[in-house]
mmCIF file of C-alpha atoms in Angstrom:
data_model
loop_
_atom_site.group_PDB
_atom_site.id
_atom_site.type_symbol
_atom_site.label_atom_id
_atom_site.label_comp_id
_atom_site.label_asym_id
_atom_site.label_seq_id
_atom_site.Cartn_x
_atom_site.Cartn_y
_atom_site.Cartn_z
ATOM 1 C CA UNK A 1156 16.316 -14.073 -7.954
ATOM 2 C CA UNK A 1157 18.505 -16.321 -10.107
ATOM 3 C CA UNK A 1158 19.341 -18.360 -6.996
ATOM 4 C CA UNK A 1159 15.686 -18.376 -5.984
ATOM 5 C CA UNK A 1160 14.734 -19.793 -9.380
ATOM 6 C CA UNK A 1161 17.320 -22.541 -8.830
ATOM 7 C CA UNK A 1162 15.474 -23.626 -5.687
ATOM 8 C CA UNK A 1163 17.177 -21.616 -2.964
ATOM 9 C CA UNK A 1164 14.622 -19.991 -0.655
ATOM 10 C CA UNK A 1165 16.764 -18.705 2.211
ATOM 11 C CA UNK A 1166 19.440 -16.457 0.704
ATOM 12 C CA UNK A 1167 21.398 -14.163 3.021
ATOM 13 C CA UNK A 1168 22.857 -10.882 1.828
ATOM 14 C CA UNK A 1169 25.845 -9.691 3.880
ATOM 15 C CA UNK A 1170 27.665 -6.401 4.231
ATOM 16 C CA UNK A 1171 29.774 -4.557 6.778
ATOM 17 C CA UNK A 1172 30.226 -1.073 8.231
ATOM 18 C CA UNK A 1173 33.289 0.540 9.775
ATOM 19 C CA UNK A 1174 36.005 -1.289 7.917
ATOM 20 C CA UNK A 1175 37.993 1.903 7.310
ATOM 21 C CA UNK A 1176 37.529 3.504 10.725
ATOM 22 C CA UNK A 1177 40.300 4.265 13.206
ATOM 23 C CA UNK A 1178 38.153 3.395 16.222
ATOM 24 C CA UNK A 1179 35.419 0.989 17.244
ATOM 25 C CA UNK A 1180 34.527 -2.485 15.986
ATOM 26 C CA UNK A 1181 33.643 -3.546 12.483
ATOM 27 C CA UNK A 1182 29.970 -4.549 12.248
ATOM 28 C CA UNK A 1183 28.470 -7.018 9.779
ATOM 29 C CA UNK A 1184 24.818 -7.710 9.060
ATOM 30 C CA UNK A 1185 23.019 -10.583 7.380
ATOM 31 C CA UNK A 1186 19.572 -10.073 5.851
ATOM 32 C CA UNK A 1187 17.269 -12.659 4.293
ATOM 33 C CA UNK A 1188 14.368 -11.276 2.266
ATOM 34 C CA UNK A 1189 11.030 -12.866 1.365
ATOM 35 C CA UNK A 1190 11.795 -13.656 -2.262
ATOM 36 C CA UNK A 1191 8.296 -15.022 -2.869
ATOM 37 C CA UNK A 1192 6.809 -11.594 -2.019
ATOM 38 C CA UNK A 1193 5.779 -9.992 -5.307
ATOM 39 C CA UNK A 1194 5.619 -6.587 -3.597
ATOM 40 C CA UNK A 1195 9.067 -6.831 -2.003
ATOM 41 C CA UNK A 1196 10.638 -4.058 -4.101
ATOM 42 C CA UNK A 1197 7.736 -1.746 -3.254
ATOM 43 C CA UNK A 1198 7.864 -2.538 0.458
ATOM 44 C CA UNK A 1199 11.614 -1.859 0.520
ATOM 45 C CA UNK A 1200 11.456 1.194 -1.738
ATOM 46 C CA UNK A 1201 14.432 3.441 -1.044
ATOM 47 C CA UNK A 1202 16.713 0.692 0.228
ATOM 48 C CA UNK A 1203 20.134 1.150 -1.372
ATOM 49 C CA UNK A 1204 23.792 1.380 -0.443
ATOM 50 C CA UNK A 1205 23.820 2.960 3.025
ATOM 51 C CA UNK A 1206 26.521 5.438 1.954
ATOM 52 C CA UNK A 1207 24.024 6.989 -0.485
ATOM 53 C CA UNK A 1208 21.473 7.711 2.259
ATOM 54 C CA UNK A 1209 21.133 10.380 4.919
ATOM 55 C CA UNK A 1210 21.259 9.273 8.574
ATOM 56 C CA UNK A 1211 17.523 9.979 8.861
ATOM 57 C CA UNK A 1212 16.750 7.820 5.820
ATOM 58 C CA UNK A 1213 18.909 4.992 7.161
ATOM 59 C CA UNK A 1214 17.099 5.057 10.500
ATOM 60 C CA UNK A 1215 13.704 4.934 8.775
ATOM 61 C CA UNK A 1216 14.714 2.136 6.407
ATOM 62 C CA UNK A 1217 16.287 0.189 9.268
ATOM 63 C CA UNK A 1218 12.794 -0.196 10.765
ATOM 64 C CA UNK A 1219 11.274 -1.013 7.362
ATOM 65 C CA UNK A 1220 13.823 -3.787 6.797
ATOM 66 C CA UNK A 1221 13.203 -5.283 10.237
ATOM 67 C CA UNK A 1222 9.472 -5.239 9.529
ATOM 68 C CA UNK A 1223 9.595 -6.955 6.139
ATOM 69 C CA UNK A 1224 12.709 -9.155 6.149
ATOM 70 C CA UNK A 1225 12.539 -12.887 6.724
ATOM 71 C CA UNK A 1226 15.499 -12.743 9.116
ATOM 72 C CA UNK A 1227 18.063 -10.148 10.246
ATOM 73 C CA UNK A 1228 21.157 -10.473 12.429
ATOM 74 C CA UNK A 1229 24.402 -8.657 13.209
ATOM 75 C CA UNK A 1230 27.906 -9.670 14.209
ATOM 76 C CA UNK A 1231 30.896 -7.751 15.562
ATOM 77 C CA UNK A 1232 34.639 -7.830 15.008
ATOM 78 C CA UNK A 1233 36.215 -6.239 18.063
ATOM 79 C CA UNK A 1234 39.071 -3.742 18.097
ATOM 80 C CA UNK A 1235 41.217 -6.414 19.767
ATOM 81 C CA UNK A 1236 40.496 -8.864 16.966
ATOM 82 C CA UNK A 1237 41.212 -6.228 14.322
ATOM 83 C CA UNK A 1238 44.613 -5.530 15.882
ATOM 84 C CA UNK A 1239 45.438 -9.198 16.399
ATOM 85 C CA UNK A 1240 44.376 -10.596 13.033
ATOM 86 C CA UNK A 1241 43.780 -7.614 10.666
ATOM 87 C CA UNK A 1242 40.627 -5.880 9.483
ATOM 88 C CA UNK A 1243 39.769 -8.364 6.728
ATOM 89 C CA UNK A 1244 39.799 -11.339 9.095
ATOM 90 C CA UNK A 1245 37.823 -9.372 11.693
ATOM 91 C CA UNK A 1246 35.254 -8.513 9.008
ATOM 92 C CA UNK A 1247 34.905 -12.162 8.029
ATOM 93 C CA UNK A 1248 34.562 -13.112 11.709
ATOM 94 C CA UNK A 1249 31.756 -10.565 12.098
ATOM 95 C CA UNK A 1250 30.010 -11.973 9.011
ATOM 96 C CA UNK A 1251 30.256 -15.547 10.268
ATOM 97 C CA UNK A 1252 28.899 -14.421 13.623
ATOM 98 C CA UNK A 1253 25.949 -12.708 11.921
ATOM 99 C CA UNK A 1254 25.202 -15.863 9.923
ATOM 100 C CA UNK A 1255 25.266 -18.009 13.056
ATOM 101 C CA UNK A 1256 22.655 -15.774 14.685
ATOM 102 C CA UNK A 1257 20.113 -15.863 11.855
ATOM 103 C CA UNK A 1258 16.818 -17.358 12.994
ATOM 104 C CA UNK A 1259 16.685 -19.432 9.783
ATOM 105 C CA UNK A 1260 19.699 -21.296 8.353
ATOM 106 C CA UNK A 1261 20.724 -19.749 5.020
ATOM 107 C CA UNK A 1262 21.027 -21.911 1.912
ATOM 108 C CA UNK A 1263 23.180 -19.471 -0.106
ATOM 109 C CA UNK A 1264 25.074 -16.216 0.412
ATOM 110 C CA UNK A 1265 25.416 -12.961 -1.498
ATOM 111 C CA UNK A 1266 28.351 -10.806 -0.416
ATOM 112 C CA UNK A 1267 29.826 -7.430 -1.299
ATOM 113 C CA UNK A 1268 33.263 -8.128 -2.822
ATOM 114 C CA UNK A 1269 34.237 -10.810 -0.315
ATOM 115 C CA UNK A 1270 33.995 -14.594 0.107
ATOM 116 C CA UNK A 1271 33.838 -16.778 3.233
ATOM 117 C CA UNK A 1272 35.928 -19.726 2.111
ATOM 118 C CA UNK A 1273 35.415 -21.699 5.323
ATOM 119 C CA UNK A 1274 31.615 -21.773 4.952
ATOM 120 C CA UNK A 1275 30.341 -24.574 2.728
ATOM 121 C CA UNK A 1276 27.400 -22.750 1.186
ATOM 122 C CA UNK A 1277 26.936 -21.529 -2.401
ATOM 123 C CA UNK A 1278 28.278 -17.969 -2.462
ATOM 124 C CA UNK A 1279 28.362 -15.111 -4.926
ATOM 125 C CA UNK A 1280 30.733 -12.200 -4.437
ATOM 126 C CA UNK A 1281 29.433 -9.088 -6.195
ATOM 127 C CA UNK A 1282 31.549 -6.027 -6.914
ATOM 128 C CA UNK A 1283 29.492 -3.047 -5.706
ATOM 129 C CA UNK A 1284 27.042 -5.573 -4.310
ATOM 130 C CA UNK A 1285 25.377 -2.950 -2.120
ATOM 131 C CA UNK A 1286 24.362 -1.166 -5.349
ATOM 132 C CA UNK A 1287 23.396 -4.272 -7.352
ATOM 133 C CA UNK A 1288 21.655 -6.462 -4.766
ATOM 134 C CA UNK A 1289 18.691 -5.548 -2.555
ATOM 135 C CA UNK A 1290 19.552 -7.936 0.284
ATOM 136 C CA UNK A 1291 23.161 -6.693 0.424
ATOM 137 C CA UNK A 1292 21.916 -3.090 0.399
ATOM 138 C CA UNK A 1293 19.555 -3.940 3.259
ATOM 139 C CA UNK A 1294 22.457 -5.529 5.158
ATOM 140 C CA UNK A 1295 24.554 -2.400 4.597
ATOM 141 C CA UNK A 1296 21.841 -0.286 6.238
ATOM 142 C CA UNK A 1297 21.432 -2.632 9.208
ATOM 143 C CA UNK A 1298 25.207 -2.750 9.753
ATOM 144 C CA UNK A 1299 25.647 1.017 9.396
ATOM 145 C CA UNK A 1300 22.787 1.979 11.723
ATOM 146 C CA UNK A 1301 23.877 -0.584 14.316
ATOM 147 C CA UNK A 1302 27.452 0.690 14.261
ATOM 148 C CA UNK A 1303 26.467 4.370 14.309
ATOM 149 C CA UNK A 1304 24.317 3.770 17.377
ATOM 150 C CA UNK A 1305 27.231 2.022 19.076
ATOM 151 C CA UNK A 1306 29.570 4.907 18.268
ATOM 152 C CA UNK A 1307 27.069 7.333 19.812
ATOM 153 C CA UNK A 1308 27.284 5.296 23.019
ATOM 154 C CA UNK A 1309 31.079 5.336 22.864
ATOM 155 C CA UNK A 1310 30.934 9.109 22.381
ATOM 156 C CA UNK A 1311 29.446 9.342 25.878
ATOM 157 C CA UNK A 1312 32.490 7.488 27.256
ATOM 158 C CA UNK A 1313 35.022 9.450 25.189
ATOM 159 C CA UNK A 1314 33.390 12.839 24.488
ATOM 160 C CA UNK A 1315 36.591 14.609 23.349
ATOM 161 C CA UNK A 1316 36.954 12.651 20.100
ATOM 162 C CA UNK A 1317 33.740 13.543 18.264
ATOM 163 C CA UNK A 1318 32.562 9.988 17.659
ATOM 164 C CA UNK A 1319 29.012 11.328 17.430
ATOM 165 C CA UNK A 1320 30.044 13.231 14.297
ATOM 166 C CA UNK A 1321 32.561 11.090 12.390
ATOM 167 C CA UNK A 1322 31.729 7.656 13.894
ATOM 168 C CA UNK A 1323 35.415 6.782 14.166
ATOM 169 C CA UNK A 1324 36.556 7.635 10.644
ATOM 170 C CA UNK A 1325 39.871 9.466 10.236
ATOM 171 C CA UNK A 1326 38.564 12.969 9.723
ATOM 172 C CA UNK A 1327 40.781 16.013 10.423
ATOM 173 C CA UNK A 1328 38.820 16.626 13.644
ATOM 174 C CA UNK A 1329 39.385 13.028 14.770
ATOM 175 C CA UNK A 1330 43.099 13.172 13.970
ATOM 176 C CA UNK A 1331 43.416 16.470 15.844
ATOM 177 C CA UNK A 1332 41.691 14.945 18.889
ATOM 178 C CA UNK A 1333 43.991 11.921 18.725
ATOM 179 C CA UNK A 1334 47.024 14.198 18.713
ATOM 180 C CA UNK A 1335 45.662 16.283 21.599
ATOM 181 C CA UNK A 1336 44.158 13.615 23.870
ATOM 182 C CA UNK A 1337 45.987 10.437 22.897
ATOM 183 C CA UNK A 1338 44.837 6.923 22.068
ATOM 184 C CA UNK A 1339 41.861 5.289 23.792
ATOM 185 C CA UNK A 1340 41.209 1.549 24.286
ATOM 186 C CA UNK A 1341 38.729 1.645 21.403
ATOM 187 C CA UNK A 1342 41.260 2.914 18.856
ATOM 188 C CA UNK A 1343 42.729 0.423 16.379
ATOM 189 C CA UNK A 1344 46.432 0.376 17.180
ATOM 190 C CA UNK A 1345 47.268 -1.480 13.966
ATOM 191 C CA UNK A 1346 45.940 1.372 11.812
ATOM 192 C CA UNK A 1347 48.624 3.784 10.619
ATOM 193 C CA UNK A 1348 47.572 7.122 12.218
ATOM 194 C CA UNK A 1349 47.064 5.463 15.609
ATOM 195 C CA UNK A 1350 50.223 3.347 15.341
ATOM 196 C CA UNK A 1351 52.295 6.377 14.370
ATOM 197 C CA UNK A 1352 51.024 8.310 17.363
ATOM 198 C CA UNK A 1353 51.756 5.424 19.734
ATOM 199 C CA UNK A 1354 55.315 5.065 18.459
ATOM 200 C CA UNK A 1355 56.086 8.774 18.482
ATOM 201 C CA UNK A 1356 56.023 9.287 14.724
ATOM 202 C CA UNK A 1357 52.982 11.573 14.800
ATOM 203 C CA UNK A 1358 55.048 14.687 15.493
ATOM 204 C CA UNK A 1359 52.705 17.282 14.028
ATOM 205 C CA UNK A 1360 49.183 17.702 12.733
#
């Protein structure tokens, strides 16, 4: 709202999902809200950091955000990009891709503890931004639901790994499946548990 009062109308909140996973892409979302809507907080009641919500609540709020947001888009950082450049650069790539796909060009950005130095727009990096900022919280939900749906599809291709349950995070069940069935093309080879398995260092579970 401070940016809005300074004359910025199209402000994009950005967040990501899947940064700490062992498998699958990192997904970023950009959300622009109608800041001139006096009832915005009421319309988006319940929107908060996606990690604080149940899967059912995220799915419901995903539709609410799409209904009331000014613009919504998503971008992806592939497993190949993560392994080639690292997870931070892949996350920034996904965010830039999301911004490029917005139906309206943003005038300023609000991000969760990150900055896009190569984009010449006013930016504010907020620690715990998904807790403090409604548009970042909305972006966290869009990114999380999008990625979870993708991991459910990947579960159909690789049913032994339990992607439908842990969505690619390094749970004990996921690590046990990695040890038993090996590494798939959607696993991040640059991440320690996967790398150790590939190079024969994962000798026991």
